[in-house]
Amino acid sequence: MSIMTMKSISIRETSLGLRCGMLATVAIIGLIPCAAYAQAAEITAEDSNQGLDDIIVTARKTAENQQNVPIAITAFSGQTLVNQNATRISDIARVTPSLTAHESASSPGSLVMTLRGQVQTDILATLDPSVGTYVDGLYWARAYGINADLLDVSSMQVLKGPQGTLFGRNTTGGAILLETNAPKLGQFSGMVQGTYGRFNEIDGTAILNVPLGEKAALRGAFVMNTRDPYTHDTANNRGYDEKNSWTGRVKLLIAPNDSFTALLSYEHYNLDVANTSRRLFFVQPGSSAAITAGGLPAANAYIATLANDPNAVQMNVDPRVKNKTNTYLLTLAQDTNFGAVKLISGYRTVDALTRLDLDGSPIPIHTTTGSQNLHQFSSELQVTGKMLDDTLDFAAGALYFDEGGVDKSASITIPTLNPRTTLFRGDIKNHSLGAYTQASYHITKALTFTGGVRYSRDVKGLTINNTTLMRSTGVVGCQILTLTAPNCELSRSDAFSGWSYTAGLDYKITPDILAYAKTSKGFRSGGQNLRASGTAAFIPFKPEIAYAQEAGIKSEFLQKRVRFNLSGYYTTVKDIQRTTLQNVAPGVTASILSNAGKARFYGLEAELTARLFQGFTAGATGTLTRPKYLQYSDLNGDRRQERFDSVSREQFSLSGDYEHQFDSARLHLHTDYSWQGKQAVQPYNNPADPNNAIIIAGTTAPASGILSARAAVSFSDDAYEVAVFGRNITNNRAVIAALYVPGITYVSTQIREPVTYGITLTARFGK
């Protein structure tokens, strides 16, 4: 169900300083909404049938109009994603308040997502994400494959704030719900689509829906994406930043009667690319990196050589990323006289391999490889319905989750000075049980109380074999000196449990204006450090607990021609989990996770959509986020001055869609501009360090904007379509990611992809 029925053109329910004059920093956004509202107010009664389409969401496990759901949601239909030329989740983040998404610095084949300031930047198998991802109802525990090309998507929903009383897993930041199209009974239909773009980019998509009698249907979908490298290695004539991936999915729907359905699906994702290029930005004078580079003058000369050419690098290791995932899913649904019962069972495997030149220079300073072989199984039972003459809506569920496998890596730092290779290996065995329930009681037709509770218990087992290898002799030593080589094995199992809750009131001021307020508690499980190099680091870190308050208003005006949603939140996070790079031995670094103390986040999110005149819809979104550490200290002292990784204090986006029907053709134009303020892409901030200013400069993404557009003409009732598109039209090549490694000591950076453009041809058949 979800947003399948939506036609909506600009569901971005735009936001922000759309309270005209909200802040000087975002004053420009305030002007657009005011102008949009003023123009909309002039629309005559004859045009009243041109109101905005309803947005149907499933945030509370049932299909509802988004304007009636008392939580902050940003939703997109499949057609909206097409109009925006959004090919990946990271494209959606640009126009979603409080959401950012980028490739992981340690594994470009996976995705790191930040929502309302909550983020887990490392993708180790022992760490849970702050933002949960659900695809067709199945929780994807690991980020591998999440940044694949979107394929045959019916809807995407972004739920903000702690989640758990309605979902299989607990998260403190929010949840991403991605729904793909199910087979359609009695319908033979399909689509073939091809794209050619800059850098010889070739995309191909095929979709086929086949009826199998009257009670069953089969649907297959396939997408492939290739692109030549756009970055040139001037030292060895290699190319980087290419594309080469494909995804295939098949679904079987069986509906023997009107009340029961069984949906079985299988999806395979394959990625194999030379990715991602990095460039050396800074080496500390006198550091081992500077010595290895032939001294500071030599390092600075290399940095200066490539500073003015964003498409040129020099690296001594060919970066390579390989990912394979297999996802099996069975969903059984039974309608009853009180509601519905659903069972979602899935099995997923991940095989990943990554090799990176982390320092981004032609000198061997820091190289890492990693591989993951993981599997997960989960089964979730959901029950939804109504009671007490429809005055009580309820949802309840229980989840069993099991995960296992191996996560290992190798690191070589300063090989001319350090003869050892550092090896990390972790064998994981995780189990989780959860039970939840939530209900909404309609006190009156206008006033509703919602309450929910959840209990979670996670048992996490980890066996580590962390060693050092003397490259010249092959002698193996233990990183934890009290252990015995060559196995160097250390194991432990820990249990983490906790309660989550939500409670809130919502009131219909008018049939088109909903006000709400709620409080909630979120829980993110604790765990162990896979890369522990000492017994102290192997002590488990505690669960992260988030207490969040949210209030908002959802409104529509002028015969639904203007939609304005505003939400504000205040979140306090106790025992917040943070990953830091630490020196674990001379010339050896490792990422260690610990509980940072206490932090608070507050902010505003606004979304505005206005049908200004027939065929034209304007949108705006915006966010203000204010994070702060209240407590943060470790053996290095007070660290409250550290920055928040991957959190923008200000964001906004503007968009426009125009559609016009001619006698035999339909024109659709779309453009959007998204802007975000400067953003730390590494948390480091130490005023006592004489190099602090240059390190911060290299690990900060500057304030910048991205402009994209798409123009399409379709014929024969949309059976054929020709579209041209442009992404990053202004060719913004700003820094988007960086790595600072203490001890060695250097900063390397990654920059945004250049402008791309192309043409897409689409043919559809069937109904």
JSON list of N, CA, C and O in Angstrom, two decimals, residues 134-153:
[
{"chain": "A", "resi": 134, "resn": "TYR", "atom": "N", "xyz": [14.36, 0.07, 6.42]},
{"chain": "A", "resi": 134, "resn": "TYR", "atom": "CA", "xyz": [13.43, -1.03, 6.18]},
{"chain": "A", "resi": 134, "resn": "TYR", "atom": "C", "xyz": [13.07, -1.04, 4.69]},
{"chain": "A", "resi": 134, "resn": "TYR", "atom": "O", "xyz": [12.62, -0.03, 4.15]},
{"chain": "A", "resi": 135, "resn": "VAL", "atom": "N", "xyz": [13.28, -2.17, 4.04]},
{"chain": "A", "resi": 135, "resn": "VAL", "atom": "CA", "xyz": [12.93, -2.32, 2.64]},
{"chain": "A", "resi": 135, "resn": "VAL", "atom": "C", "xyz": [11.83, -3.37, 2.55]},
{"chain": "A", "resi": 135, "resn": "VAL", "atom": "O", "xyz": [12.02, -4.53, 2.94]},
{"chain": "A", "resi": 136, "resn": "ASP", "atom": "N", "xyz": [10.67, -2.94, 2.09]},
{"chain": "A", "resi": 136, "resn": "ASP", "atom": "CA", "xyz": [9.48, -3.81, 2.04]},
{"chain": "A", "resi": 136, "resn": "ASP", "atom": "C", "xyz": [9.20, -4.43, 3.41]},
{"chain": "A", "resi": 136, "resn": "ASP", "atom": "O", "xyz": [8.81, -5.59, 3.52]},
{"chain": "A", "resi": 137, "resn": "GLY", "atom": "N", "xyz": [9.42, -3.65, 4.46]},
{"chain": "A", "resi": 137, "resn": "GLY", "atom": "CA", "xyz": [9.13, -4.09, 5.81]},
{"chain": "A", "resi": 137, "resn": "GLY", "atom": "C", "xyz": [10.24, -4.83, 6.51]},
{"chain": "A", "resi": 137, "resn": "GLY", "atom": "O", "xyz": [10.17, -5.07, 7.72]},
{"chain": "A", "resi": 138, "resn": "LEU", "atom": "N", "xyz": [11.31, -5.22, 5.78]},
{"chain": "A", "resi": 138, "resn": "LEU", "atom": "CA", "xyz": [12.41, -5.98, 6.35]},
{"chain": "A", "resi": 138, "resn": "LEU", "atom": "C", "xyz": [13.52, -5.03, 6.80]},
{"chain": "A", "resi": 138, "resn": "LEU", "atom": "O", "xyz": [13.96, -4.17, 6.04]},
{"chain": "A", "resi": 139, "resn": "TYR", "atom": "N", "xyz": [13.96, -5.18, 8.05]},
{"chain": "A", "resi": 139, "resn": "TYR", "atom": "CA", "xyz": [15.04, -4.37, 8.59]},
{"chain": "A", "resi": 139, "resn": "TYR", "atom": "C", "xyz": [16.38, -4.83, 8.00]},
{"chain": "A", "resi": 139, "resn": "TYR", "atom": "O", "xyz": [16.73, -6.00, 8.08]},
{"chain": "A", "resi": 140, "resn": "TRP", "atom": "N", "xyz": [17.12, -3.89, 7.39]},
{"chain": "A", "resi": 140, "resn": "TRP", "atom": "CA", "xyz": [18.45, -4.16, 6.88]},
{"chain": "A", "resi": 140, "resn": "TRP", "atom": "C", "xyz": [19.46, -3.71, 7.92]},
{"chain": "A", "resi": 140, "resn": "TRP", "atom": "O", "xyz": [19.67, -2.52, 8.13]},
{"chain": "A", "resi": 141, "resn": "ALA", "atom": "N", "xyz": [20.09, -4.66, 8.60]},
{"chain": "A", "resi": 141, "resn": "ALA", "atom": "CA", "xyz": [20.96, -4.34, 9.72]},
{"chain": "A", "resi": 141, "resn": "ALA", "atom": "C", "xyz": [22.24, -3.65, 9.27]},
{"chain": "A", "resi": 141, "resn": "ALA", "atom": "O", "xyz": [22.79, -2.83, 10.01]},
{"chain": "A", "resi": 142, "resn": "ARG", "atom": "N", "xyz": [22.72, -3.97, 8.09]},
{"chain": "A", "resi": 142, "resn": "ARG", "atom": "CA", "xyz": [24.00, -3.43, 7.63]},
{"chain": "A", "resi": 142, "resn": "ARG", "atom": "C", "xyz": [23.81, -2.54, 6.41]},
{"chain": "A", "resi": 142, "resn": "ARG", "atom": "O", "xyz": [22.93, -2.78, 5.58]},
{"chain": "A", "resi": 143, "resn": "ALA", "atom": "N", "xyz": [24.66, -1.53, 6.29]},
{"chain": "A", "resi": 143, "resn": "ALA", "atom": "CA", "xyz": [24.47, -0.47, 5.30]},
{"chain": "A", "resi": 143, "resn": "ALA", "atom": "C", "xyz": [24.89, -0.88, 3.89]},
{"chain": "A", "resi": 143, "resn": "ALA", "atom": "O", "xyz": [24.70, -0.11, 2.95]},
{"chain": "A", "resi": 144, "resn": "TYR", "atom": "N", "xyz": [25.48, -2.04, 3.73]},
{"chain": "A", "resi": 144, "resn": "TYR", "atom": "CA", "xyz": [25.92, -2.47, 2.39]},
{"chain": "A", "resi": 144, "resn": "TYR", "atom": "C", "xyz": [24.70, -2.66, 1.49]},
{"chain": "A", "resi": 144, "resn": "TYR", "atom": "O", "xyz": [23.77, -3.37, 1.82]},
{"chain": "A", "resi": 145, "resn": "GLY", "atom": "N", "xyz": [24.75, -2.03, 0.32]},
{"chain": "A", "resi": 145, "resn": "GLY", "atom": "CA", "xyz": [23.66, -2.14, -0.63]},
{"chain": "A", "resi": 145, "resn": "GLY", "atom": "C", "xyz": [22.58, -1.10, -0.48]},
{"chain": "A", "resi": 145, "resn": "GLY", "atom": "O", "xyz": [21.73, -0.96, -1.36]},
{"chain": "A", "resi": 146, "resn": "ILE", "atom": "N", "xyz": [22.60, -0.33, 0.62]},
{"chain": "A", "resi": 146, "resn": "ILE", "atom": "CA", "xyz": [21.56, 0.68, 0.81]},
{"chain": "A", "resi": 146, "resn": "ILE", "atom": "C", "xyz": [21.72, 1.82, -0.19]},
{"chain": "A", "resi": 146, "resn": "ILE", "atom": "O", "xyz": [20.74, 2.47, -0.57]},
{"chain": "A", "resi": 147, "resn": "ASN", "atom": "N", "xyz": [22.95, 2.05, -0.68]},
{"chain": "A", "resi": 147, "resn": "ASN", "atom": "CA", "xyz": [23.14, 3.12, -1.66]},
{"chain": "A", "resi": 147, "resn": "ASN", "atom": "C", "xyz": [23.09, 2.60, -3.10]},
{"chain": "A", "resi": 147, "resn": "ASN", "atom": "O", "xyz": [23.60, 3.24, -4.02]},
{"chain": "A", "resi": 148, "resn": "ALA", "atom": "N", "xyz": [22.45, 1.45, -3.30]},
{"chain": "A", "resi": 148, "resn": "ALA", "atom": "CA", "xyz": [22.25, 0.94, -4.66]},
{"chain": "A", "resi": 148, "resn": "ALA", "atom": "C", "xyz": [21.26, 1.82, -5.41]},
{"chain": "A", "resi": 148, "resn": "ALA", "atom": "O", "xyz": [20.50, 2.60, -4.82]},
{"chain": "A", "resi": 149, "resn": "ASP", "atom": "N", "xyz": [21.23, 1.68, -6.73]},
{"chain": "A", "resi": 149, "resn": "ASP", "atom": "CA", "xyz": [20.26, 2.43, -7.53]},
{"chain": "A", "resi": 149, "resn": "ASP", "atom": "C", "xyz": [18.84, 2.02, -7.15]},
{"chain": "A", "resi": 149, "resn": "ASP", "atom": "O", "xyz": [18.53, 0.84, -6.98]},
{"chain": "A", "resi": 150, "resn": "LEU", "atom": "N", "xyz": [17.96, 3.01, -7.02]},
{"chain": "A", "resi": 150, "resn": "LEU", "atom": "CA", "xyz": [16.56, 2.74, -6.72]},
{"chain": "A", "resi": 150, "resn": "LEU", "atom": "C", "xyz": [15.93, 1.99, -7.89]},
{"chain": "A", "resi": 150, "resn": "LEU", "atom": "O", "xyz": [16.08, 2.37, -9.04]},
{"chain": "A", "resi": 151, "resn": "LEU", "atom": "N", "xyz": [15.18, 0.94, -7.57]},
{"chain": "A", "resi": 151, "resn": "LEU", "atom": "CA", "xyz": [14.61, 0.09, -8.61]},
{"chain": "A", "resi": 151, "resn": "LEU", "atom": "C", "xyz": [13.15, -0.19, -8.34]},
{"chain": "A", "resi": 151, "resn": "LEU", "atom": "O", "xyz": [12.80, -0.75, -7.30]},
{"chain": "A", "resi": 152, "resn": "ASP", "atom": "N", "xyz": [12.29, 0.23, -9.26]},
{"chain": "A", "resi": 152, "resn": "ASP", "atom": "CA", "xyz": [10.85, -0.08, -9.22]},
{"chain": "A", "resi": 152, "resn": "ASP", "atom": "C", "xyz": [10.26, 0.27, -7.85]},
{"chain": "A", "resi": 152, "resn": "ASP", "atom": "O", "xyz": [9.57, -0.53, -7.22]},
{"chain": "A", "resi": 153, "resn": "VAL", "atom": "N", "xyz": [10.54, 1.50, -7.41]},
{"chain": "A", "resi": 153, "resn": "VAL", "atom": "CA", "xyz": [10.12, 1.95, -6.09]},
{"chain": "A", "resi": 153, "resn": "VAL", "atom": "C", "xyz": [8.71, 2.53, -6.14]},
{"chain": "A", "resi": 153, "resn": "VAL", "atom": "O", "xyz": [8.39, 3.32, -7.03]}
]
